[in-house]
Coordinates of C-alpha atoms in Angstrom, one line a residue:
Chain A
X669 CA -17.1 6.4 -13.8
X670 CA -14.4 6.3 -11.3
X671 CA -16.3 4.2 -8.8
X672 CA -17.3 2.0 -11.8
X673 CA -13.6 1.5 -12.5
X674 CA -12.7 0.9 -9.0
X675 CA -15.2 -1.8 -8.8
X676 CA -14.0 -3.4 -12.0
X677 CA -10.4 -3.2 -10.6
X678 CA -11.5 -4.9 -7.3
X679 CA -13.3 -7.6 -9.2
X680 CA -10.2 -8.2 -11.4
X681 CA -8.0 -8.4 -8.2
X682 CA -10.4 -10.9 -6.6
X683 CA -10.5 -13.1 -9.6
X684 CA -6.8 -13.6 -9.5
X685 CA -6.7 -13.6 -5.7
X686 CA -3.6 -15.8 -5.3
X687 CA -1.7 -13.9 -7.9
X688 CA -2.8 -10.6 -6.6
X689 CA -1.7 -11.5 -3.0
X690 CA 1.9 -12.7 -4.2
X691 CA 2.2 -9.4 -6.2
X692 CA 1.2 -7.4 -3.2
X693 CA 3.7 -9.1 -0.9
X694 CA 6.5 -6.8 -1.7
X695 CA 4.4 -3.7 -0.9
X696 CA 2.9 -5.4 2.1
X697 CA 6.4 -6.2 3.5
X698 CA 7.7 -2.7 2.6
X699 CA 4.8 -0.9 4.1
X700 CA 4.7 -3.0 7.2
X701 CA 8.3 -2.4 7.9
X702 CA 8.0 1.3 7.5
X703 CA 4.9 1.4 9.8
X704 CA 6.5 -0.9 12.4
X705 CA 9.8 0.9 12.3
X706 CA 8.3 4.4 12.6
X707 CA 5.7 3.4 15.3
X708 CA 8.3 1.6 17.3
X709 CA 10.8 4.6 16.8
X710 CA 8.3 7.1 18.0
X711 CA 7.3 4.9 20.9
X712 CA 11.0 4.5 21.8
X713 CA 11.4 8.2 21.7
X714 CA 8.4 8.8 23.8
X715 CA 9.7 6.3 26.3
X716 CA 13.0 8.1 26.4
X717 CA 11.3 11.3 27.1
X718 CA 9.3 9.8 29.6
X719 CA 12.4 8.3 31.3
X720 CA 14.0 11.7 31.5
X721 CA 11.1 13.2 33.2
X722 CA 10.9 10.1 35.5
X723 CA 14.6 10.3 36.3
X724 CA 14.3 13.9 36.9
X725 CA 15.5 15.8 33.7
X726 CA 17.6 17.8 36.2
X727 CA 19.4 14.8 37.4
X728 CA 23.2 14.7 37.4
X729 CA 25.3 11.7 37.9
X730 CA 28.9 12.2 39.3
X731 CA 31.2 9.2 38.7
X732 CA 34.9 8.6 39.6
X733 CA 37.3 8.3 36.7
X734 CA 38.2 10.6 33.8
X735 CA 35.3 11.7 31.6
X736 CA 35.3 9.2 28.7
X737 CA 36.9 10.8 25.6
X738 CA 36.9 8.9 22.3
X739 CA 40.4 7.4 21.6
X740 CA 41.4 7.7 25.1
X741 CA 43.7 4.8 26.2
X742 CA 42.9 2.7 29.3
X743 CA 42.4 4.6 32.3
X744 CA 44.9 4.5 35.2
X745 CA 43.7 3.3 38.5
X746 CA 40.4 5.1 39.4
X747 CA 40.4 7.0 42.6
X748 CA 37.1 6.2 44.0
X749 CA 34.9 8.6 45.9
X750 CA 34.7 8.4 49.7
X751 CA 32.5 10.1 52.3
X752 CA 34.5 13.4 51.8
X753 CA 33.3 14.1 48.5
X754 CA 29.6 13.6 49.5
X755 CA 30.1 15.6 52.6
X756 CA 31.7 18.5 50.4
X757 CA 28.9 18.5 47.9
X758 CA 26.2 18.2 50.5
X759 CA 27.7 21.1 52.5
X760 CA 28.7 23.5 49.6
X761 CA 26.6 22.9 46.5
X762 CA 23.8 25.3 46.0
X763 CA 20.7 25.2 43.9
X764 CA 20.2 21.4 44.4
X765 CA 17.3 19.5 45.9
X766 CA 19.1 16.4 46.8
X767 CA 22.6 15.0 47.0
X768 CA 22.9 11.2 47.4
X769 CA 25.8 8.7 47.4
X770 CA 25.0 5.3 45.6
X771 CA 27.1 2.1 45.2
X772 CA 25.8 -0.7 43.2
X773 CA 26.4 -4.6 42.9
X774 CA 24.7 -7.3 41.3
X775 CA 24.1 -9.8 44.0
X776 CA 21.9 -13.0 44.3
X777 CA 19.0 -12.4 46.4
X778 CA 17.3 -15.4 48.1
X779 CA 13.9 -15.8 49.9
X780 CA 12.8 -19.2 50.9
X781 CA 13.2 -21.5 47.8
X782 CA 13.2 -18.6 45.3
X783 CA 16.3 -16.6 44.1
X784 CA 16.9 -13.6 41.8
X785 CA 19.9 -11.6 40.8
X786 CA 19.2 -8.0 41.6
X787 CA 20.9 -4.7 41.6
X788 CA 21.8 -3.9 45.2
X789 CA 22.1 -0.2 45.8
X790 CA 23.7 1.3 48.9
X791 CA 22.4 4.6 49.6
X792 CA 20.3 7.0 51.6
X793 CA 16.8 8.5 51.5
X794 CA 18.1 11.5 49.3
X795 CA 18.5 8.9 46.6
X796 CA 14.7 8.5 46.4
X797 CA 14.3 12.3 46.3
X798 CA 17.0 12.6 43.5
X799 CA 15.5 9.9 41.4
X800 CA 11.9 11.2 42.3
X801 CA 11.0 7.6 43.5
X802 CA 8.4 7.0 46.0
X803 CA 7.7 4.3 48.6
X804 CA 4.5 2.5 47.7
X805 CA 4.0 0.8 51.0
X806 CA 6.0 0.6 54.3
X807 CA 8.5 3.3 55.0
X808 CA 11.9 4.7 53.7
X809 CA 15.0 4.4 55.9
X810 CA 15.2 6.0 59.4
X811 CA 18.0 8.5 60.3
X812 CA 19.5 5.9 62.7
X813 CA 19.3 3.1 60.3
X814 CA 21.3 5.1 57.7
X815 CA 23.8 6.4 60.2
X816 CA 24.2 2.8 61.9
X817 CA 24.2 0.8 58.7
X818 CA 21.3 -1.4 59.8
X819 CA 20.4 -4.3 57.5
X820 CA 17.1 -3.2 56.4
X821 CA 16.0 -2.8 52.8
X822 CA 13.6 -1.3 50.3
X823 CA 12.6 -3.6 47.4
X824 CA 11.4 -3.0 43.9
X825 CA 8.2 -4.4 42.3
X826 CA 10.1 -7.1 40.3
X827 CA 11.7 -8.4 43.5
X828 CA 8.4 -8.3 45.4
X829 CA 6.8 -10.3 42.6
X830 CA 9.6 -13.0 42.5
X831 CA 9.4 -13.5 46.3
X832 CA 5.9 -12.5 47.5
X833 CA 3.8 -12.5 44.5
X834 CA 1.2 -9.7 45.0
X835 CA 1.6 -10.3 48.9
X836 CA 3.0 -7.7 51.4
X837 CA 6.8 -8.2 51.8
X838 CA 6.8 -5.9 54.9
X839 CA 9.0 -7.5 57.6
X840 CA 10.2 -10.5 55.8
X841 CA 13.8 -11.3 55.9
X842 CA 15.4 -11.8 52.6
X843 CA 19.1 -12.9 52.1
X844 CA 21.4 -10.8 50.1
X845 CA 24.4 -12.8 49.3
X846 CA 25.4 -13.9 52.9
X847 CA 23.5 -11.1 54.6
X848 CA 20.1 -11.4 56.0
X849 CA 18.2 -8.1 55.5
X850 CA 14.8 -7.0 56.7
X851 CA 12.3 -5.5 54.2
X852 CA 10.8 -2.3 55.5
X853 CA 9.2 -0.9 52.3
X854 CA 8.3 -1.5 48.8
X855 CA 9.2 1.0 46.1
X856 CA 6.5 2.1 43.5
X857 CA 7.1 0.4 40.0
X858 CA 9.0 2.3 37.4
X859 CA 9.1 -0.2 34.5
X860 CA 11.9 -0.7 32.0
X861 CA 14.1 2.1 31.2
X862 CA 14.6 3.3 27.6
X863 CA 18.0 1.5 27.8
X864 CA 16.1 -1.9 28.3
X865 CA 16.8 -2.2 32.0
X866 CA 14.3 -3.4 34.6
X867 CA 14.3 -0.5 37.0
X868 CA 12.2 -2.5 39.5
X869 CA 14.8 -5.3 40.0
X870 CA 16.5 -3.4 42.8
X871 CA 17.1 -3.6 46.5
X872 CA 17.9 -0.5 48.3
X873 CA 19.8 -0.5 51.6
X874 CA 21.7 2.1 53.8
X875 CA 25.0 2.8 52.2
X876 CA 27.1 1.8 55.3
X877 CA 25.4 -1.6 55.5
X878 CA 26.2 -2.1 51.8
X879 CA 29.7 -1.1 52.0
X880 CA 30.4 -3.3 55.0
X881 CA 28.5 -6.4 54.2
X882 CA 27.9 -6.5 50.5
X883 CA 30.9 -4.5 48.8
X884 CA 33.5 -5.0 51.5
X885 CA 35.0 -1.5 51.0
X886 CA 34.1 2.0 51.6
X887 CA 33.9 3.2 47.9
X888 CA 31.2 5.4 46.6
X889 CA 30.4 4.6 42.7
X890 CA 28.2 7.4 42.0
X891 CA 26.9 10.7 43.6
X892 CA 23.4 11.5 42.4
X893 CA 22.7 15.4 42.4
X894 CA 19.1 16.7 41.5
X895 CA 19.2 20.3 40.7
X896 CA 16.3 22.4 41.9
X897 CA 13.8 23.7 39.4
X898 CA 15.3 27.2 39.5
X899 CA 18.8 26.3 38.6
X900 CA 19.8 24.9 35.1
X901 CA 21.7 21.8 35.2
X902 CA 24.7 23.3 33.5
X903 CA 25.2 25.7 36.4
X904 CA 25.0 22.9 38.8
X905 CA 27.4 20.8 36.8
X906 CA 30.0 23.7 36.9
X907 CA 29.6 24.0 40.6
X908 CA 30.0 20.3 41.1
X909 CA 33.1 20.3 39.1
X910 CA 34.7 23.1 41.2
X911 CA 33.8 21.6 44.3
X912 CA 35.0 18.2 43.3
X913 CA 38.3 19.5 42.0
X914 CA 38.8 21.3 45.2
X915 CA 38.1 18.3 47.4
X916 CA 40.0 15.8 45.2
X917 CA 42.8 18.4 44.9
X918 CA 42.8 18.3 41.1
X919 CA 45.1 21.2 40.0
X920 CA 44.3 23.3 37.1
X921 CA 47.1 21.8 35.1
X922 CA 45.6 18.2 35.4
X923 CA 42.7 16.4 34.0
X924 CA 39.5 15.9 36.1
X925 CA 39.6 12.3 37.6
X926 CA 35.8 12.3 37.8
X927 CA 32.9 12.9 35.4
X928 CA 29.5 14.7 35.7
X929 CA 26.9 13.4 33.4
X930 CA 23.6 15.1 32.7
X931 CA 20.7 12.8 32.0
X932 CA 19.5 14.9 29.1
X933 CA 22.8 14.4 27.3
X934 CA 22.4 10.7 27.6
X935 CA 18.8 10.8 26.4
X936 CA 19.7 13.0 23.4
X937 CA 22.4 10.5 22.4
X938 CA 19.9 7.7 22.7
X939 CA 17.3 9.6 20.6
X940 CA 19.7 10.3 17.9
X941 CA 20.7 6.5 17.8
X942 CA 17.1 5.6 17.6
X943 CA 16.7 8.0 14.6
X944 CA 19.7 6.6 12.8
X945 CA 18.3 3.1 13.4
X946 CA 14.9 4.1 12.1
X947 CA 16.4 5.8 9.0
X948 CA 18.4 2.8 8.0
X949 CA 15.5 0.4 8.4
X950 CA 13.4 2.9 6.4
X951 CA 16.0 2.5 3.6
X952 CA 15.6 -1.2 3.6
X953 CA 11.9 -0.7 3.5
X954 CA 12.4 1.6 0.6
X955 CA 14.2 -1.0 -1.3
X956 CA 11.3 -3.4 -0.5
X957 CA 8.8 -1.0 -1.8
X958 CA 10.7 -0.5 -5.0
X959 CA 10.8 -4.4 -5.5
X960 CA 7.0 -4.4 -4.8
X961 CA 6.5 -1.7 -7.4
X962 CA 8.5 -3.8 -9.9
X963 CA 6.3 -6.6 -9.0
X964 CA 3.2 -4.7 -9.6
X965 CA 4.5 -3.5 -13.1
X966 CA 5.2 -7.1 -14.0
X967 CA 1.8 -8.2 -13.1
X968 CA 0.1 -5.5 -14.8
X969 CA 2.0 -6.2 -18.1
X970 CA 0.9 -9.9 -17.7
X971 CA -2.8 -8.6 -17.0
X972 CA -2.7 -6.3 -20.1
X973 CA -1.6 -9.2 -22.3
X974 CA -4.1 -11.6 -20.9
X975 CA -6.9 -9.2 -21.4
X976 CA -5.8 -7.9 -24.9
X977 CA -9.2 -9.2 -26.4
X978 CA -11.1 -7.4 -23.7
X979 CA -9.2 -4.3 -24.3
X980 CA -10.0 -4.8 -28.1
X981 CA -13.6 -5.1 -27.3
X982 CA -13.6 -2.0 -25.2
X983 CA -11.9 0.0 -27.8
X984 CA -14.1 -1.2 -30.7
X985 CA -17.2 -0.1 -28.7
X986 CA -16.0 3.3 -28.2
X987 CA -13.4 3.4 -25.3
X988 CA -10.9 6.2 -25.4
X989 CA -7.3 5.5 -24.9
X990 CA -7.6 7.4 -21.6
X991 CA -10.6 5.1 -20.6
X992 CA -8.2 1.9 -20.9
X993 CA -5.3 3.9 -19.3
X994 CA -7.5 4.9 -16.4
X995 CA -8.9 1.3 -16.1
X996 CA -5.4 -0.4 -15.7
X997 CA -4.0 2.6 -13.8
X998 CA -6.8 2.3 -11.2
X999 CA -6.2 -1.4 -11.1
X1000 CA -2.6 -1.1 -10.3
X1001 CA -3.3 1.6 -7.8
X1002 CA -6.0 -0.5 -6.2
X1003 CA -3.7 -3.4 -6.1
X1004 CA -0.8 -1.4 -4.4
X1005 CA -3.2 0.3 -2.1
X1006 CA -4.6 -2.9 -0.9
X1007 CA -1.0 -4.0 -0.3
X1008 CA -0.4 -0.7 1.5
X1009 CA -3.4 -1.4 3.8
X1010 CA -2.6 -4.8 4.7
X1011 CA 0.9 -3.6 5.3
X1012 CA -0.3 -1.0 7.6
X1013 CA -2.3 -3.4 9.6
X1014 CA 0.7 -5.8 9.9
X1015 CA 3.0 -3.1 10.6
X1016 CA 0.8 -1.7 13.4
X1017 CA 0.4 -5.3 14.8
X1018 CA 4.1 -5.8 14.8
X1019 CA 4.6 -2.4 16.5
X1020 CA 1.9 -3.2 19.0
X1021 CA 3.5 -6.6 19.8
X1022 CA 7.0 -4.9 20.1
X1023 CA 5.6 -2.2 22.5
X1024 CA 4.2 -5.0 24.6
X1025 CA 7.4 -7.0 24.6
X1026 CA 9.8 -4.0 25.1
X1027 CA 7.1 -2.2 27.4
X1028 CA 7.4 1.0 25.3
X1029 CA 4.4 3.0 24.6
X1030 CA 2.4 2.1 21.4
X1031 CA 2.6 5.4 19.4
X1032 CA 0.9 5.0 16.1
X1033 CA 0.9 8.2 14.0
X1034 CA -2.1 9.1 11.7
X1035 CA 0.5 11.1 9.6
X1036 CA 2.7 8.0 9.1
X1037 CA -0.4 5.9 8.3
X1038 CA -1.7 8.5 5.8
X1039 CA 1.8 8.9 4.4
X1040 CA 1.9 5.1 3.7
X1041 CA -1.6 5.0 2.2
X1042 CA -0.3 7.9 -0.2
X1043 CA 3.0 6.4 -1.0
X1044 CA 1.6 2.9 -1.9
X1045 CA -1.0 4.5 -4.1
X1046 CA 1.7 6.5 -5.7
X1047 CA 3.7 3.3 -6.2
X1048 CA 0.7 1.7 -8.0
X1049 CA 0.3 4.8 -10.3
X1050 CA 4.0 5.1 -11.1
X1051 CA 4.6 1.4 -11.8
X1052 CA 1.1 0.9 -13.3
X1053 CA 1.6 3.6 -15.9
X1054 CA 3.7 1.9 -18.4
X1055 CA 1.7 -1.4 -18.7
X1056 CA -1.5 0.8 -18.7
X1057 CA -0.2 3.0 -21.5
X1058 CA 0.7 -0.2 -23.4
X1059 CA -2.8 -1.4 -23.1
X1060 CA -4.4 1.9 -24.1
X1061 CA -2.0 2.0 -27.2
X1062 CA -3.2 -1.3 -28.6
X1063 CA -4.6 -1.5 -32.1
X1064 CA -8.4 -2.5 -31.6
X1065 CA -8.3 -4.8 -34.8
X1066 CA -5.1 -6.6 -33.6
X1067 CA -6.4 -6.8 -30.1
X1068 CA -9.8 -8.3 -31.2
X1069 CA -7.8 -10.9 -33.3
X1070 CA -5.7 -11.8 -30.1
X1071 CA -6.4 -15.4 -28.8
Chain B
X1321 CA -30.7 6.2 -54.6
X1322 CA -33.1 8.4 -52.8
X1323 CA -31.3 8.8 -49.5
X1324 CA -27.9 10.7 -49.0
X1325 CA -25.4 8.0 -48.6
X1326 CA -24.2 7.1 -45.1
X1327 CA -21.0 5.5 -46.3
X1328 CA -18.9 6.7 -49.1
X1329 CA -15.7 5.1 -50.3
X1330 CA -13.9 7.3 -52.8
X1331 CA -10.8 5.5 -54.5
X1332 CA -9.9 3.9 -51.3
X1333 CA -6.7 2.0 -51.1
X1334 CA -5.3 0.0 -48.3
X1335 CA -1.9 -1.6 -48.4
X1336 CA 0.1 -3.4 -45.7
X1337 CA 3.9 -3.9 -45.6
X1338 CA 6.3 -2.1 -47.8
X1339 CA 8.4 -2.8 -51.0
X1340 CA 8.3 -6.4 -52.1
X1341 CA 6.2 -7.5 -49.2
X1342 CA 3.6 -5.0 -49.9
X1343 CA 0.2 -6.4 -49.9
X1344 CA -2.8 -4.6 -51.5
X1345 CA -5.9 -5.3 -49.4
X1346 CA -8.0 -2.7 -51.2
X1347 CA -7.2 -1.3 -54.7
X1348 CA -9.2 1.9 -55.3
X1349 CA -12.7 0.9 -54.1
X1350 CA -15.6 3.3 -54.9
X1351 CA -18.7 2.5 -52.9
X1352 CA -21.8 4.2 -51.5
X1353 CA -24.1 2.7 -48.9
X1354 CA -27.2 4.6 -48.0
X1355 CA -29.1 5.0 -44.7
X1356 CA -31.4 2.0 -44.0
X1357 CA -29.6 -0.4 -46.2
X1358 CA -28.8 -4.1 -45.3
X1359 CA -25.6 -5.0 -47.1
X1360 CA -24.0 -8.3 -47.2
X1361 CA -20.2 -8.3 -48.2
X1362 CA -18.9 -11.5 -49.5
X1363 CA -15.6 -12.8 -50.8
X1364 CA -13.0 -15.4 -50.3
X1365 CA -10.4 -14.8 -47.6
X1366 CA -7.8 -12.2 -48.8
X1367 CA -10.4 -10.5 -51.0
X1368 CA -10.3 -7.5 -48.8
X1369 CA -13.8 -7.8 -47.3
X1370 CA -12.5 -7.7 -43.7
X1371 CA -10.4 -4.7 -44.4
X1372 CA -13.3 -2.9 -46.0
X1373 CA -15.4 -3.8 -43.0
X1374 CA -12.8 -2.5 -40.6
X1375 CA -12.9 0.9 -42.5
X1376 CA -16.5 1.0 -42.6
X1377 CA -16.5 0.4 -38.8
X1378 CA -14.0 3.3 -38.3
X1379 CA -11.7 0.7 -36.8
X1380 CA -9.1 1.2 -39.6
X1381 CA -8.3 4.1 -42.0
X1382 CA -7.4 3.9 -45.7
X1383 CA -3.9 4.4 -47.0
X1384 CA -5.2 6.7 -49.6
X1385 CA -8.5 7.7 -50.9
X1386 CA -11.4 9.1 -48.9
X1387 CA -13.8 7.3 -46.4
X1388 CA -16.7 9.4 -45.5
X1389 CA -19.1 8.3 -42.8
X1390 CA -22.2 10.5 -42.0
X1391 CA -20.8 13.3 -43.8
X1392 CA -17.4 13.4 -41.9
X1393 CA -14.0 12.5 -43.4
X1394 CA -13.7 9.7 -41.0
X1395 CA -10.6 8.3 -42.7
X1396 CA -8.6 11.3 -41.4
X1397 CA -9.7 11.2 -37.9
X1398 CA -7.4 10.3 -35.1
X1399 CA -8.1 7.0 -33.0
X1400 CA -9.8 8.8 -30.2
X1401 CA -12.1 10.8 -32.5
X1402 CA -12.9 7.6 -34.3
X1403 CA -13.6 5.9 -30.9
X1404 CA -16.1 8.7 -30.4
X1405 CA -17.8 8.1 -33.7
X1406 CA -17.9 4.4 -33.0
X1407 CA -19.3 4.9 -29.6
X1408 CA -22.0 7.2 -30.8
X1409 CA -23.1 5.7 -34.1
X1410 CA -21.7 2.2 -34.8
X1411 CA -22.6 -1.1 -33.2
X1412 CA -20.4 -4.2 -33.6
X1413 CA -21.3 -7.8 -33.7
X1414 CA -18.5 -10.4 -34.2
X1415 CA -18.3 -14.0 -35.2
X1416 CA -16.8 -15.1 -31.8
X1417 CA -19.5 -12.8 -29.8
X1418 CA -16.6 -11.1 -28.0
X1419 CA -18.6 -10.7 -24.8
X1420 CA -16.4 -9.9 -21.6
X1421 CA -16.1 -13.4 -19.8
X1422 CA -17.4 -13.6 -16.2
X1423 CA -19.4 -10.6 -16.6
X1424 CA -23.3 -10.7 -16.7
X1425 CA -25.3 -10.2 -19.8
X1426 CA -26.7 -7.0 -18.5
X1427 CA -23.1 -5.7 -17.6
X1428 CA -21.9 -6.6 -21.1
X1429 CA -24.8 -4.6 -22.6
X1430 CA -24.2 -1.6 -20.5
X1431 CA -20.4 -1.4 -21.5
X1432 CA -20.8 1.0 -24.3
X1433 CA -23.0 3.3 -22.2
X1434 CA -20.2 3.5 -19.6
X1435 CA -18.0 5.2 -22.2
X1436 CA -20.7 7.7 -23.0
X1437 CA -21.0 8.5 -19.3
X1438 CA -24.6 7.4 -18.9
X1439 CA -25.7 7.3 -15.2
X1440 CA -25.9 3.7 -13.7
X1441 CA -29.5 3.4 -13.1
X1442 CA -30.4 4.7 -16.6
X1443 CA -27.8 2.3 -18.1
X1444 CA -29.3 -0.6 -16.4
X1445 CA -32.7 0.4 -17.7
X1446 CA -31.4 0.8 -21.3
X1447 CA -29.6 -2.7 -21.1
X1448 CA -32.7 -4.4 -19.9
X1449 CA -34.7 -2.9 -22.6
X1450 CA -32.1 -3.9 -25.4
X1451 CA -31.9 -7.5 -24.0
X1452 CA -35.7 -7.7 -24.1
X1453 CA -35.6 -6.7 -27.7
X1454 CA -33.4 -9.6 -28.6
X1455 CA -35.6 -11.9 -26.6
X1456 CA -33.3 -12.5 -23.6
X1457 CA -35.7 -11.5 -20.6
X1458 CA -34.8 -13.5 -17.5
X1459 CA -31.3 -14.1 -18.7
X1460 CA -30.0 -10.6 -17.7
X1461 CA -27.8 -12.0 -14.9
X1462 CA -26.4 -14.9 -16.6
X1463 CA -22.7 -14.9 -17.6
X1464 CA -21.6 -15.8 -21.2
X1465 CA -20.5 -19.2 -19.8
X1466 CA -24.1 -19.9 -18.7
X1467 CA -25.7 -18.9 -22.2
X1468 CA -25.7 -20.9 -25.5
X1469 CA -23.8 -19.6 -28.5
X1470 CA -27.1 -18.2 -30.0
X1471 CA -27.9 -16.5 -26.7
X1472 CA -24.5 -15.0 -26.5
X1473 CA -24.8 -13.7 -30.0
X1474 CA -28.0 -12.0 -29.0
X1475 CA -26.4 -10.4 -26.0
X1476 CA -23.7 -9.1 -28.4
X1477 CA -26.5 -7.8 -30.7
X1478 CA -28.1 -6.2 -27.7
X1479 CA -24.8 -4.5 -26.7
X1480 CA -24.6 -3.2 -30.3
X1481 CA -28.0 -1.7 -30.4
X1482 CA -28.1 -0.4 -26.8
X1483 CA -26.7 3.0 -27.9
X1484 CA -29.3 3.2 -30.9
X1485 CA -26.6 3.4 -33.4
X1486 CA -27.0 4.4 -37.0
X1487 CA -24.9 1.6 -38.4
X1488 CA -24.4 -2.1 -37.3
X1489 CA -21.4 -3.7 -38.5
X1490 CA -21.5 -7.5 -38.3
X1491 CA -18.5 -9.7 -38.9
X1492 CA -19.6 -13.2 -39.7
X1493 CA -22.4 -13.1 -37.1
X1494 CA -23.4 -16.7 -37.7
X1495 CA -20.1 -18.2 -38.4
X1496 CA -20.0 -20.0 -34.9
X1497 CA -23.8 -21.1 -35.0
X1498 CA -25.8 -24.0 -36.3
X1499 CA -28.2 -23.5 -39.1
X1500 CA -31.4 -23.1 -37.0
X1501 CA -29.7 -20.6 -34.6
X1502 CA -28.2 -18.8 -37.6
X1503 CA -31.5 -18.1 -39.1
X1504 CA -32.9 -16.8 -35.8
X1505 CA -30.1 -14.4 -35.6
X1506 CA -30.6 -13.3 -39.2
X1507 CA -34.3 -12.9 -38.6
X1508 CA -33.5 -10.7 -35.6
X1509 CA -31.0 -8.6 -37.8
X1510 CA -33.7 -8.3 -40.4
X1511 CA -36.2 -7.0 -38.2
X1512 CA -33.8 -4.5 -36.8
X1513 CA -33.1 -3.4 -40.2
X1514 CA -36.8 -3.2 -41.3
X1515 CA -38.4 -2.1 -38.1
X1516 CA -35.9 0.2 -36.6
X1517 CA -34.2 1.4 -39.8
X1518 CA -30.8 0.3 -38.8
X1519 CA -28.3 0.3 -41.5
X1520 CA -26.4 -3.1 -41.5
X1521 CA -23.1 -4.0 -43.1
X1522 CA -22.5 -7.7 -42.7
X1523 CA -19.5 -9.8 -43.7
X1524 CA -20.3 -13.4 -44.6
X1525 CA -19.2 -16.2 -46.8
X1526 CA -22.5 -18.1 -46.8
X1527 CA -24.8 -17.4 -49.5
X1528 CA -28.0 -18.3 -47.6
X1529 CA -27.1 -15.8 -44.9
X1530 CA -26.2 -13.0 -47.4
X1531 CA -29.7 -13.7 -49.0
X1532 CA -31.2 -11.9 -46.0
X1533 CA -29.6 -8.7 -47.1
X1534 CA -31.1 -6.3 -49.7
X1535 CA -27.7 -5.9 -51.4
X1536 CA -24.8 -8.1 -51.7
X1537 CA -21.3 -6.9 -52.6
X1538 CA -18.6 -9.4 -53.7
X1539 CA -15.0 -8.6 -53.2
X1540 CA -12.2 -10.2 -55.1
X1541 CA -8.5 -9.3 -55.0
X1542 CA -9.2 -6.0 -53.4
X1543 CA -11.8 -4.9 -56.1
X1544 CA -15.5 -5.1 -56.1
X1545 CA -16.4 -8.0 -58.3
X1546 CA -20.1 -7.6 -58.2
X1547 CA -22.7 -5.4 -56.5
X1548 CA -26.3 -6.8 -56.8
X1549 CA -29.6 -5.5 -55.2
X1550 CA -32.3 -7.9 -54.4
X1551 CA -35.5 -7.0 -56.2
X1552 CA -37.9 -5.4 -53.8
X1553 CA -40.3 -8.0 -52.5
X1554 CA -43.7 -6.5 -52.2

């Protein structure tokens, strides 16, 4: 009986294919939006999680300048880090795996006729350790290169592809700004970060070489600290703050003129931003579903009116009110369920395309898909009920007379 | 009358509207129709014959008085109970055939069986049999649009008899057909009445169609003007 009714409903939907499709559009768009948003959202969350583990969830970044507080005015001149901060942290900080200075600048890099603006980082081998980054081919810096500030560099995958395609960059001389620099190694690819940055568009060189030839000063922008697995980052953070206050002579009555940031904090903030975004777009999708539901109600009222005579025939030959009610309810449900399924397909396709474009993982969730199926069926039932009831309550004599 | 009456009207009144606009469709009808009778109801429009037919078919209920069908007080039943009664015991044939469009003859005939909860394969078999009885073998999968008026009315008759009803209610069954086709349909109804013992109540305004019936009841202004039985032809 139910199968019979479903077949009947499908036939009726097919007969008015264009009308059905237009009616479905609201549901399709709503469901597609929900599916796409939730899938992209969970993909982003996964990406953020992956980034944290890639960065090393125990990574701390020390930066010059006051910790950013909401509502704080413009900062006074920032006292940059120098060698003494790095030396102090290296010497006295316990429970860490690596301490590494890093200064960055966006500089145009040229090789042959190709050029690319890349993030040039002056640092040392500990940076690779802190960021858990491996050299894919070639070698890392030698002791003497770091100490002497030799013009050698490690390049990221994006830089390699721009200049060398899939070829071996080892030994080539690229120009960074005005400086010629010998490539000694290739970093393994890291992909985009959850913040949308291409992490492979980088060139690493010894800090001294960077300071002298690229930056033109002896400032150190950041100090990367990786806590070892046995020590919680909070403990390391406190220790860093103590050492830094001491070395920078920040007395107890003054505010810190540096900030220590924990990667997990950043990731948490990012994840909650994503959740807010998903929630808002979900609300928009909800409105679309409501509109879609009203569309279904409208078309079902039209359908009941058009088929008044058919209802009359069915009632005359012995259909119960409930038979008619179920028939139209099933039709509305089939209609909206169809919209839901199309919406799911489109939503997943959109999320797939987005995950390719943003290089985030494609993370479809069965629960979300089932929820969308259930929800669209529910919409059909809720919005189909009134028209169906109207059909079921028709007087058979009147209905048979209807032209 | 030697059979217990199938249909009993006991002072049946039917009025529509209220106050000044009140219309009396039936004004205290007393009537009994026995099992196996073939009754033609005649009368001009507004005479109450359609109202009487709707009550006979359990589609409508009297305003006052009692309508008894198969011993039940059918006039007092709610619409769903009457639906069950119609489904089990009454078949309908209409002037305009009233087949579902874009639905094959077999599916149309199966329709009443669906509401009885008969299984699909059994339904199909019964529909085929009913279509064969009305002479439509080979047309089972035609839609109404592919059939002539006479053939459509045969499908409608097959749909009415597929449930093996006790009563067939026919509302101007030949109204849309030419003379030759009309007589074919009437011969079919007559044979159903005589061979299968089906009770038939038929509304018509054509005397030659009414002549097929064993009894003719004429309505006028909500009353029965005449009730004549044809003499048994040996």
